[in-house]
Short mmCIF file of C-alpha atoms in Angstrom, two decimals:
data_model
loop_
_atom_site.label_atom_id
_atom_site.label_comp_id
_atom_site.label_asym_id
_atom_site.label_seq_id
_atom_site.Cartn_x
_atom_site.Cartn_y
_atom_site.Cartn_z
CA UNK C 9 95.25 98.30 3.85
CA UNK C 10 97.76 97.85 1.04
CA UNK C 11 97.54 99.19 -2.46
CA UNK C 12 97.09 95.66 -3.74
CA UNK C 13 94.12 95.14 -1.42
CA UNK C 14 92.47 98.30 -2.71
CA UNK C 15 92.97 97.61 -6.37
CA UNK C 16 92.46 93.87 -6.44
CA UNK C 17 89.22 92.65 -7.93
CA UNK C 18 89.33 89.51 -5.74
CA UNK C 19 86.95 89.30 -2.80
CA UNK C 20 85.58 86.73 -0.37
CA UNK C 21 82.06 87.99 -1.02
CA UNK C 22 79.88 86.34 -3.65
CA UNK C 23 79.73 88.29 -6.89
CA UNK C 24 76.08 87.59 -7.58
CA UNK C 25 74.87 91.07 -8.50
CA UNK C 26 74.28 91.28 -12.23
CA UNK C 27 73.86 94.43 -14.28
CA UNK C 28 70.03 94.43 -14.11
CA UNK C 29 70.06 93.84 -10.34
CA UNK C 30 72.58 96.61 -9.77
CA UNK C 31 70.49 98.91 -11.96
CA UNK C 32 67.42 98.06 -9.85
CA UNK C 33 69.35 98.64 -6.61
CA UNK C 34 70.50 102.11 -7.62
CA UNK C 35 67.14 103.03 -9.13
CA UNK C 36 65.34 101.85 -6.00
CA UNK C 37 67.72 103.83 -3.77
CA UNK C 38 67.16 107.02 -5.79
CA UNK C 39 63.41 106.74 -6.41
CA UNK C 40 61.22 107.63 -3.48
CA UNK C 41 63.99 109.60 -1.81
CA UNK C 42 62.10 112.79 -2.45
CA UNK C 43 59.86 112.94 -5.49
CA UNK C 44 56.83 111.56 -3.64
CA UNK C 45 57.09 114.41 -1.13
CA UNK C 46 58.93 117.29 -2.81
CA UNK C 47 56.72 118.05 -5.81
CA UNK C 48 54.67 120.35 -3.61
CA UNK C 49 57.76 122.10 -2.23
CA UNK C 50 59.10 122.65 -5.76
CA UNK C 51 55.75 124.02 -6.90
CA UNK C 52 55.94 126.64 -4.16
CA UNK C 53 59.32 127.80 -5.52
CA UNK C 54 58.95 127.61 -9.32
CA UNK C 55 55.22 127.40 -9.89
CA UNK C 56 54.38 125.04 -12.75
CA UNK C 57 57.97 124.77 -14.02
CA UNK C 58 58.62 121.85 -11.67
CA UNK C 59 60.38 119.87 -14.38
CA UNK C 60 63.21 122.40 -14.89
CA UNK C 61 64.96 122.18 -11.48
CA UNK C 62 64.54 118.40 -11.67
CA UNK C 63 66.27 118.34 -15.06
CA UNK C 64 69.07 120.61 -13.82
CA UNK C 65 69.51 118.43 -10.72
CA UNK C 66 69.80 115.35 -12.98
CA UNK C 67 72.57 116.95 -15.05
CA UNK C 68 74.44 118.01 -11.91
CA UNK C 69 74.10 114.55 -10.37
CA UNK C 70 75.50 112.95 -13.54
CA UNK C 71 78.68 115.02 -13.19
CA UNK C 72 79.50 113.65 -9.76
CA UNK C 73 78.30 110.18 -10.78
CA UNK C 74 81.07 110.21 -13.37
CA UNK C 75 83.66 110.65 -10.62
CA UNK C 76 82.12 107.85 -8.57
CA UNK C 77 82.14 105.57 -11.62
CA UNK C 78 85.90 106.07 -12.02
CA UNK C 79 86.83 105.70 -8.35
CA UNK C 80 84.53 102.76 -7.66
CA UNK C 81 85.85 100.77 -10.63
CA UNK C 82 89.44 101.84 -9.95
CA UNK C 83 89.32 100.86 -6.26
CA UNK C 84 86.63 98.13 -6.14
CA UNK C 85 87.45 97.27 -2.52
CA UNK C 86 87.48 100.84 -1.26
CA UNK C 87 84.92 102.09 1.25
CA UNK C 88 83.54 105.16 -0.47
CA UNK C 89 84.14 108.91 -0.35
CA UNK C 90 85.99 108.92 3.00
CA UNK C 91 88.54 106.38 1.79
CA UNK C 92 89.00 108.24 -1.49
CA UNK C 93 89.63 111.44 0.46
CA UNK C 94 92.23 109.87 2.74
CA UNK C 95 93.98 108.17 -0.18
CA UNK C 96 94.03 111.37 -2.27
CA UNK C 97 94.82 113.97 0.39
CA UNK C 98 96.53 111.96 3.14
CA UNK C 99 94.50 113.67 5.87
CA UNK C 100 92.73 111.46 8.44
CA UNK C 101 90.82 114.51 9.73
CA UNK C 102 89.53 115.36 6.27
CA UNK C 103 88.59 111.72 5.74
CA UNK C 104 86.70 111.78 9.04
CA UNK C 105 84.80 114.95 8.10
CA UNK C 106 83.85 113.46 4.74
CA UNK C 107 82.70 110.25 6.40
CA UNK C 108 80.77 112.07 9.11
CA UNK C 109 79.14 114.32 6.49
CA UNK C 110 77.86 111.15 4.82
CA UNK C 111 76.61 109.91 8.18
CA UNK C 112 74.92 113.19 9.09
CA UNK C 113 73.33 113.41 5.64
CA UNK C 114 71.93 109.90 6.08
CA UNK C 115 70.37 110.62 9.46
CA UNK C 116 68.95 113.94 8.23
CA UNK C 117 67.56 112.25 5.13
CA UNK C 118 65.82 109.64 7.27
CA UNK C 119 64.28 112.41 9.36
CA UNK C 120 62.95 114.10 6.22
CA UNK C 121 61.58 110.84 4.86
CA UNK C 122 59.86 110.10 8.18
CA UNK C 123 58.03 113.44 7.89
CA UNK C 124 57.06 112.59 4.31
CA UNK C 125 55.81 109.17 5.47
CA UNK C 126 53.76 110.71 8.27
CA UNK C 127 52.02 113.39 6.22
CA UNK C 128 49.03 113.16 3.91
CA UNK C 129 50.01 109.70 2.60
CA UNK C 130 49.63 108.17 6.07
CA UNK C 131 46.68 110.47 6.71
CA UNK C 132 44.73 108.50 4.09
CA UNK C 133 44.61 105.60 6.54
CA UNK C 134 44.81 107.14 10.02
CA UNK C 135 44.40 110.55 11.60
CA UNK C 136 47.49 111.15 13.75
CA UNK C 137 49.91 113.96 14.54
CA UNK C 138 52.64 114.16 11.89
CA UNK C 139 55.42 114.60 14.45
CA UNK C 140 54.18 111.74 16.61
CA UNK C 141 53.82 109.47 13.60
CA UNK C 142 57.32 110.38 12.39
CA UNK C 143 58.84 109.50 15.77
CA UNK C 144 56.93 106.21 15.98
CA UNK C 145 57.91 105.39 12.39
CA UNK C 146 61.60 105.90 13.17
CA UNK C 147 61.23 103.73 16.29
CA UNK C 148 59.74 100.96 14.16
CA UNK C 149 62.58 101.26 11.66
CA UNK C 150 65.09 101.04 14.53
CA UNK C 151 63.41 97.91 15.89
CA UNK C 152 63.57 96.22 12.49
CA UNK C 153 67.15 97.35 12.04
CA UNK C 154 68.20 95.96 15.43
CA UNK C 155 66.46 92.67 14.75
CA UNK C 156 68.86 92.01 11.90
CA UNK C 157 67.54 93.14 8.54
CA UNK C 158 69.14 91.64 5.45
CA UNK C 159 67.96 93.46 2.35
CA UNK C 160 68.21 91.04 -0.57
CA UNK C 161 68.48 92.23 -4.13
CA UNK C 162 65.27 90.36 -4.96
CA UNK C 163 63.34 92.27 -2.29
CA UNK C 164 64.77 95.55 -3.50
CA UNK C 165 63.67 94.67 -7.04
CA UNK C 166 60.09 94.18 -5.86
CA UNK C 167 60.15 97.46 -3.92
CA UNK C 168 61.55 99.28 -6.94
CA UNK C 169 58.78 97.95 -9.18
CA UNK C 170 56.23 99.26 -6.67
CA UNK C 171 57.92 102.67 -6.55
CA UNK C 172 58.08 102.95 -10.34
CA UNK C 173 54.46 101.83 -10.71
CA UNK C 174 53.33 104.77 -8.59
CA UNK C 175 55.13 107.29 -10.79
CA UNK C 176 53.85 105.64 -13.98
CA UNK C 177 50.33 105.75 -12.55
CA UNK C 178 50.61 109.52 -12.05
CA UNK C 179 51.80 110.16 -15.62
CA UNK C 180 49.23 107.84 -17.22
CA UNK C 181 46.37 109.25 -15.16
CA UNK C 182 47.22 112.83 -16.11
CA UNK C 183 47.65 111.75 -19.73
CA UNK C 184 44.08 110.45 -19.73
CA UNK C 185 42.99 113.65 -18.03
CA UNK C 186 44.53 115.75 -20.83
CA UNK C 187 43.00 113.54 -23.53
CA UNK C 188 39.62 114.31 -21.99
CA UNK C 189 40.28 118.03 -22.44
CA UNK C 190 41.00 118.72 -18.78
CA UNK C 191 44.07 120.13 -17.04
CA UNK C 192 46.20 123.10 -18.07
CA UNK C 193 49.28 122.28 -20.16
CA UNK C 194 50.31 125.96 -20.19
CA UNK C 195 51.18 125.85 -16.49
CA UNK C 196 54.41 123.91 -17.19
CA UNK C 197 56.08 127.14 -18.36
CA UNK C 198 54.65 129.52 -15.74
CA UNK C 199 56.76 130.78 -12.82
CA UNK C 200 55.12 132.33 -9.74
CA UNK C 201 54.13 135.95 -10.19
CA UNK C 202 57.00 138.26 -9.32
CA UNK C 203 59.59 135.46 -9.06
CA UNK C 204 63.00 135.78 -10.73
CA UNK C 205 63.19 132.64 -12.93
CA UNK C 206 66.95 132.08 -12.57
CA UNK C 207 67.06 132.56 -8.81
CA UNK C 208 63.90 130.51 -8.26
CA UNK C 209 65.19 127.67 -10.44
CA UNK C 210 68.59 127.49 -8.74
CA UNK C 211 66.96 127.53 -5.31
CA UNK C 212 64.58 124.76 -6.34
CA UNK C 213 67.43 122.76 -7.90
CA UNK C 214 68.97 122.42 -4.44
CA UNK C 215 65.81 120.73 -3.19
CA UNK C 216 65.41 118.73 -6.41
CA UNK C 217 68.98 117.45 -5.99
CA UNK C 218 67.75 115.66 -2.88
CA UNK C 219 65.64 113.45 -5.13
CA UNK C 220 68.78 112.08 -6.80
CA UNK C 221 70.95 111.38 -3.76
CA UNK C 222 71.40 107.73 -2.92
CA UNK C 223 73.41 106.73 -5.97
CA UNK C 224 76.62 107.23 -3.96
CA UNK C 225 75.72 104.39 -1.56
CA UNK C 226 76.06 101.88 -4.41
CA UNK C 227 79.85 102.09 -3.89
CA UNK C 228 79.33 99.92 -0.80
CA UNK C 229 78.23 96.85 -2.77
CA UNK C 230 80.84 96.91 -5.53
CA UNK C 231 82.57 93.81 -4.12
CA UNK C 232 79.42 91.81 -4.87
CA UNK C 233 79.06 93.03 -8.47
CA UNK C 234 80.10 90.84 -11.38
CA UNK C 235 82.71 92.54 -13.57
CA UNK C 236 82.26 95.96 -11.87
CA UNK C 237 84.48 97.83 -14.36
CA UNK C 238 82.00 97.05 -17.11
CA UNK C 239 78.70 96.79 -15.24
CA UNK C 240 78.89 99.54 -12.63
CA UNK C 241 79.07 102.62 -14.92
CA UNK C 242 76.25 101.35 -17.13
CA UNK C 243 73.97 100.63 -14.18
CA UNK C 244 74.82 103.92 -12.44
CA UNK C 245 74.25 106.23 -15.40
CA UNK C 246 71.27 104.23 -16.64
CA UNK C 247 69.50 104.34 -13.28
CA UNK C 248 70.06 108.08 -12.88
CA UNK C 249 68.80 108.87 -16.39
CA UNK C 250 65.69 106.70 -15.96
CA UNK C 251 64.96 108.28 -12.56
CA UNK C 252 65.51 111.78 -13.99
CA UNK C 253 63.21 111.25 -16.95
CA UNK C 254 60.56 109.80 -14.65
CA UNK C 255 60.87 112.80 -12.34
CA UNK C 256 60.58 115.29 -15.22
CA UNK C 257 57.47 113.49 -16.51
CA UNK C 258 55.91 113.48 -13.03
CA UNK C 259 56.75 117.16 -12.54
CA UNK C 260 55.04 118.10 -15.80
CA UNK C 261 52.05 115.89 -15.05
CA UNK C 262 51.63 117.42 -11.59
CA UNK C 263 51.69 120.98 -12.95
CA UNK C 264 49.16 120.11 -15.66
CA UNK C 265 46.77 118.50 -13.20
CA UNK C 266 46.76 121.15 -10.45
CA UNK C 267 47.69 124.79 -9.83
CA UNK C 268 50.96 125.25 -7.92
CA UNK C 269 49.09 126.74 -4.95
CA UNK C 270 47.22 123.47 -4.40
CA UNK C 271 50.30 121.32 -4.88
CA UNK C 272 52.35 123.35 -2.42
CA UNK C 273 49.75 122.93 0.33
CA UNK C 274 49.90 119.12 0.30
CA UNK C 275 52.45 116.88 2.05
CA UNK C 276 51.24 114.05 -0.18
CA UNK C 277 51.15 115.93 -3.50
CA UNK C 278 51.04 112.96 -5.85
CA UNK C 279 47.94 111.57 -4.18
CA UNK C 280 46.37 115.00 -4.68
CA UNK C 281 47.34 114.86 -8.36
CA UNK C 282 45.79 111.42 -8.83
CA UNK C 283 42.62 112.63 -7.09
CA UNK C 284 42.42 115.59 -9.47
CA UNK C 285 42.23 113.28 -12.49
CA UNK C 286 38.81 112.01 -11.29
CA UNK C 287 39.53 108.52 -12.68
CA UNK C 288 38.26 106.78 -9.57
CA UNK C 289 41.69 105.57 -8.46
CA UNK C 290 41.37 104.81 -4.73
CA UNK C 291 43.36 107.11 -2.46
CA UNK C 292 44.34 104.06 -0.44
CA UNK C 293 46.03 102.41 -3.43
CA UNK C 294 48.30 105.28 -4.34
CA UNK C 295 48.99 106.26 -0.75
CA UNK C 296 50.07 102.68 -0.03
CA UNK C 297 52.48 102.78 -2.99
CA UNK C 298 53.90 106.09 -1.79
CA UNK C 299 54.29 104.80 1.77
CA UNK C 300 56.21 101.76 0.51
CA UNK C 301 58.54 103.98 -1.54
CA UNK C 302 59.25 106.42 1.29
CA UNK C 303 59.52 103.73 3.98
CA UNK C 304 61.97 101.70 1.89
CA UNK C 305 64.16 104.76 1.43
CA UNK C 306 64.14 105.54 5.15
CA UNK C 307 64.92 101.95 6.10
CA UNK C 308 67.85 101.65 3.70
CA UNK C 309 69.17 105.01 4.84
CA UNK C 310 69.06 104.13 8.54
CA UNK C 311 70.73 100.77 7.92
CA UNK C 312 73.53 102.61 6.13
CA UNK C 313 73.81 105.29 8.84
CA UNK C 314 73.96 102.80 11.71
CA UNK C 315 76.54 100.61 9.97
CA UNK C 316 78.65 103.64 9.09
CA UNK C 317 78.50 104.80 12.73
CA UNK C 318 79.52 101.34 13.89
CA UNK C 319 82.39 101.19 11.40
CA UNK C 320 83.74 104.60 12.42
CA UNK C 321 83.57 103.58 16.09
CA UNK C 322 85.47 100.39 15.28
CA UNK C 323 88.23 102.48 13.70
CA UNK C 324 88.44 104.77 16.72
CA UNK C 325 86.94 107.74 14.85
CA UNK C 326 83.87 107.85 17.11
CA UNK C 327 83.45 106.82 20.78
CA UNK C 328 83.86 103.03 21.16
CA UNK C 329 80.48 102.64 22.86
CA UNK C 330 78.90 103.18 19.43
CA UNK C 331 80.49 99.90 18.36
CA UNK C 332 78.52 97.78 20.84
CA UNK C 333 76.77 94.79 19.23
CA UNK C 334 73.82 92.70 20.40
CA UNK C 335 75.24 89.27 21.37
CA UNK C 336 72.68 87.13 19.56
CA UNK C 337 71.45 89.40 16.79
CA UNK C 338 74.95 90.75 16.05
CA UNK C 339 73.54 94.16 15.15
CA UNK C 340 75.10 97.49 16.28
CA UNK C 341 72.37 98.40 18.75
CA UNK C 342 74.02 101.51 20.25
CA UNK C 343 74.72 102.93 16.79
CA UNK C 344 71.12 102.20 15.78
CA UNK C 345 69.80 103.85 18.96
CA UNK C 346 72.04 106.91 18.59
CA UNK C 347 71.24 107.56 14.92
CA UNK C 348 67.53 107.03 15.57
CA UNK C 349 67.46 109.50 18.48
CA UNK C 350 69.22 112.13 16.37
CA UNK C 351 66.79 111.57 13.49
CA UNK C 352 63.85 111.92 15.89
CA UNK C 353 65.27 115.18 17.20
CA UNK C 354 65.62 116.54 13.69
CA UNK C 355 61.95 115.85 12.95
CA UNK C 356 61.08 118.11 15.90
CA UNK C 357 63.19 121.09 14.82
CA UNK C 358 63.14 120.98 11.02
CA UNK C 359 60.59 120.96 8.22
CA UNK C 360 60.88 118.76 5.12
CA UNK C 361 62.37 121.46 2.88
CA UNK C 362 65.04 122.45 5.44
CA UNK C 363 65.99 118.83 6.10
CA UNK C 364 66.23 118.10 2.37
CA UNK C 365 68.45 121.14 1.81
CA UNK C 366 70.64 120.15 4.76
CA UNK C 367 71.18 116.70 3.24
CA UNK C 368 72.21 118.33 -0.02
CA UNK C 369 74.53 120.78 1.79
CA UNK C 370 76.38 117.96 3.55
CA UNK C 371 76.60 115.81 0.44
CA UNK C 372 77.88 118.72 -1.66
CA UNK C 373 81.03 118.81 0.49
CA UNK C 374 81.37 115.05 0.07
CA UNK C 375 80.92 115.37 -3.69
CA UNK C 376 83.47 118.20 -3.94
CA UNK C 377 85.99 115.97 -2.18
CA UNK C 378 85.23 113.05 -4.50
CA UNK C 379 85.46 115.14 -7.67
CA UNK C 380 88.84 116.56 -6.63
CA UNK C 381 90.06 113.11 -5.53
CA UNK C 382 89.48 111.77 -9.05
CA UNK C 383 91.97 114.24 -10.49
CA UNK C 384 94.51 113.83 -7.67
CA UNK C 385 94.45 110.03 -7.95
CA UNK C 386 95.06 110.06 -11.70
CA UNK C 387 98.76 109.66 -10.77
CA UNK C 388 97.92 106.35 -9.07
CA UNK C 389 98.01 103.63 -11.73
CA UNK C 390 96.23 100.34 -11.03
CA UNK C 391 96.71 96.97 -12.70
CA UNK C 392 93.20 96.43 -14.05
CA UNK C 393 90.88 98.12 -16.52
CA UNK C 394 88.48 100.67 -15.08
CA UNK C 395 86.12 103.43 -16.16
CA UNK C 396 87.80 106.79 -16.81
CA UNK C 397 85.72 109.95 -16.86
CA UNK C 398 86.68 112.93 -19.03
CA UNK C 399 88.83 115.31 -16.98
CA UNK C 400 86.50 118.24 -17.50
CA UNK C 401 83.60 116.35 -15.87
CA UNK C 402 84.92 116.38 -12.26
CA UNK C 403 85.97 120.00 -12.79
CA UNK C 404 82.39 120.86 -13.77
CA UNK C 405 81.23 118.71 -10.87
CA UNK C 406 83.17 120.87 -8.40
CA UNK C 407 81.88 124.07 -10.00
CA UNK C 408 78.29 122.83 -9.90
CA UNK C 409 78.61 121.92 -6.22
CA UNK C 410 80.02 125.35 -5.38
CA UNK C 411 77.18 127.04 -7.28
CA UNK C 412 74.61 125.03 -5.33
CA UNK C 413 76.37 125.87 -2.06
CA UNK C 414 75.98 129.59 -2.79
CA UNK C 415 72.20 129.12 -3.02
CA UNK C 416 71.79 127.58 0.43
CA UNK C 417 69.76 129.44 3.05
CA UNK C 418 71.33 130.63 6.31
CA UNK C 419 69.20 128.26 8.39
CA UNK C 420 70.49 125.31 6.39
CA UNK C 421 74.11 126.33 7.05
CA UNK C 422 73.28 126.48 10.77
CA UNK C 423 71.80 122.98 10.67
CA UNK C 424 74.77 121.59 8.78
CA UNK C 425 77.35 123.33 11.00
CA UNK C 426 75.62 122.06 14.15
CA UNK C 427 75.70 118.47 12.91
CA UNK C 428 79.39 118.68 11.96
CA UNK C 429 80.19 120.31 15.31
CA UNK C 430 78.64 117.30 17.04
CA UNK C 431 80.83 115.08 14.88
CA UNK C 432 84.00 116.96 15.79
CA UNK C 433 83.18 116.75 19.51
CA UNK C 434 82.54 113.01 19.25
CA UNK C 435 85.77 112.56 17.31
CA UNK C 436 87.78 114.42 19.96
CA UNK C 437 86.07 112.37 22.67
CA UNK C 438 87.01 109.18 20.81
CA UNK C 439 90.65 110.29 20.69
CA UNK C 440 90.62 111.00 24.42
CA UNK C 441 89.07 107.64 25.25
CA UNK C 442 91.50 105.63 23.17
CA UNK C 443 93.92 105.71 20.23
CA UNK C 444 92.51 106.30 16.80
CA UNK C 445 92.12 103.24 14.70
CA UNK C 446 93.64 102.72 11.31
CA UNK C 447 92.10 101.18 8.25
CA UNK C 448 94.96 98.76 7.95
CA UNK C 449 94.35 97.44 11.48
CA UNK C 450 90.89 96.19 10.72
CA UNK C 451 90.73 92.62 9.43
CA UNK C 452 89.26 92.47 5.97
CA UNK C 453 86.87 89.71 6.94
CA UNK C 454 85.51 92.01 9.65
CA UNK C 455 84.83 94.70 7.08
CA UNK C 456 83.30 92.16 4.73
CA UNK C 457 81.06 90.99 7.54
CA UNK C 458 79.92 94.56 8.16
CA UNK C 459 79.13 95.03 4.49
CA UNK C 460 77.29 91.72 4.34
CA UNK C 461 75.32 92.52 7.51
CA UNK C 462 74.22 95.86 6.10
CA UNK C 463 72.74 94.30 2.99
#
């Protein structure tokens, strides 16, 4: 693909995504990715100070978001972190590892969300084994994916409203609880007995960071955004700030309503919080909202993972069999099947906290690459206006990612290394089967079709 192709703002796709719709897309992709399930996990690490790791995670996410804002608006036809890496460093292998890290993070995230879906929220309606429910849920997602799902921006807007309404309900309910003289406001500053505040907060920030991932996938729809240089940064930063403030408010509300010990024992902690307010809010109502939020996140993630697998197979980076498409549905059925099977396997060997930390571990390497690429590509001048982040921001972004990497548990490194090892083996197998593809060999309308199909 030529430099002109990468920098041109022209596209054959319809630029129908306005600022508010892009804001809703990013907000919807971020919300529900973890907050509905991870409040209890955070409470086990930091006690009632749930809001602090969430706030730190927000600030760290904003650093890398700044780098994405520059690269996305500078190269509005580029394909995300893997393309930025190859353009900046000239290494196809590094680009592959970055791309596969994104893929592995997506599959792992879907596995974690399936466990969240199958816990106490689903238990409100049916009594079933969590593992069995998670596997069946992923199978249902795969069936919908293979049928040919087209996520419209209007549908995403509705889903986002539902997700936000659940979080607002939690905060309002606890607010009424406090006005009635109930709850314990003092818990929001109390760490677990014997815990080192700094160490506990940094460890929890890794898990909290999982609640903010998803913003990076918005780079895939930039060709359909009106005036991306102006709209994209505003929508990106606005959505992250709104999500962060909502998370902080929910974290405080949860700590006020219940002791950390009770929160940490629930896989559907926000339903437990709403129950504690004694306002007569039906469990079924809030559980349904939570299920919609988590299911939407898992579905979007698996669509992304399957399309990314298909695209890498088309370029010769993964075995060509993964590029097989259903004749009538025109969906990448082998890629869908493969990513679903891996996600199912991960639900059997990992708990929610470990899966969430593994997602963060993989994405931290992607984010380090993106932050460095911003600085390297400053020498590449384009012929249109674009967002430019302060130079110290990507530097701080790299430092923050390295700090978070140092806090990862050994088991998480094992999980991440195993996933990347699988990727390397598949990549070597692809090279043995046939010659590696090249970005420039793929017709642009084919790529556009992939992007459109994944919507």
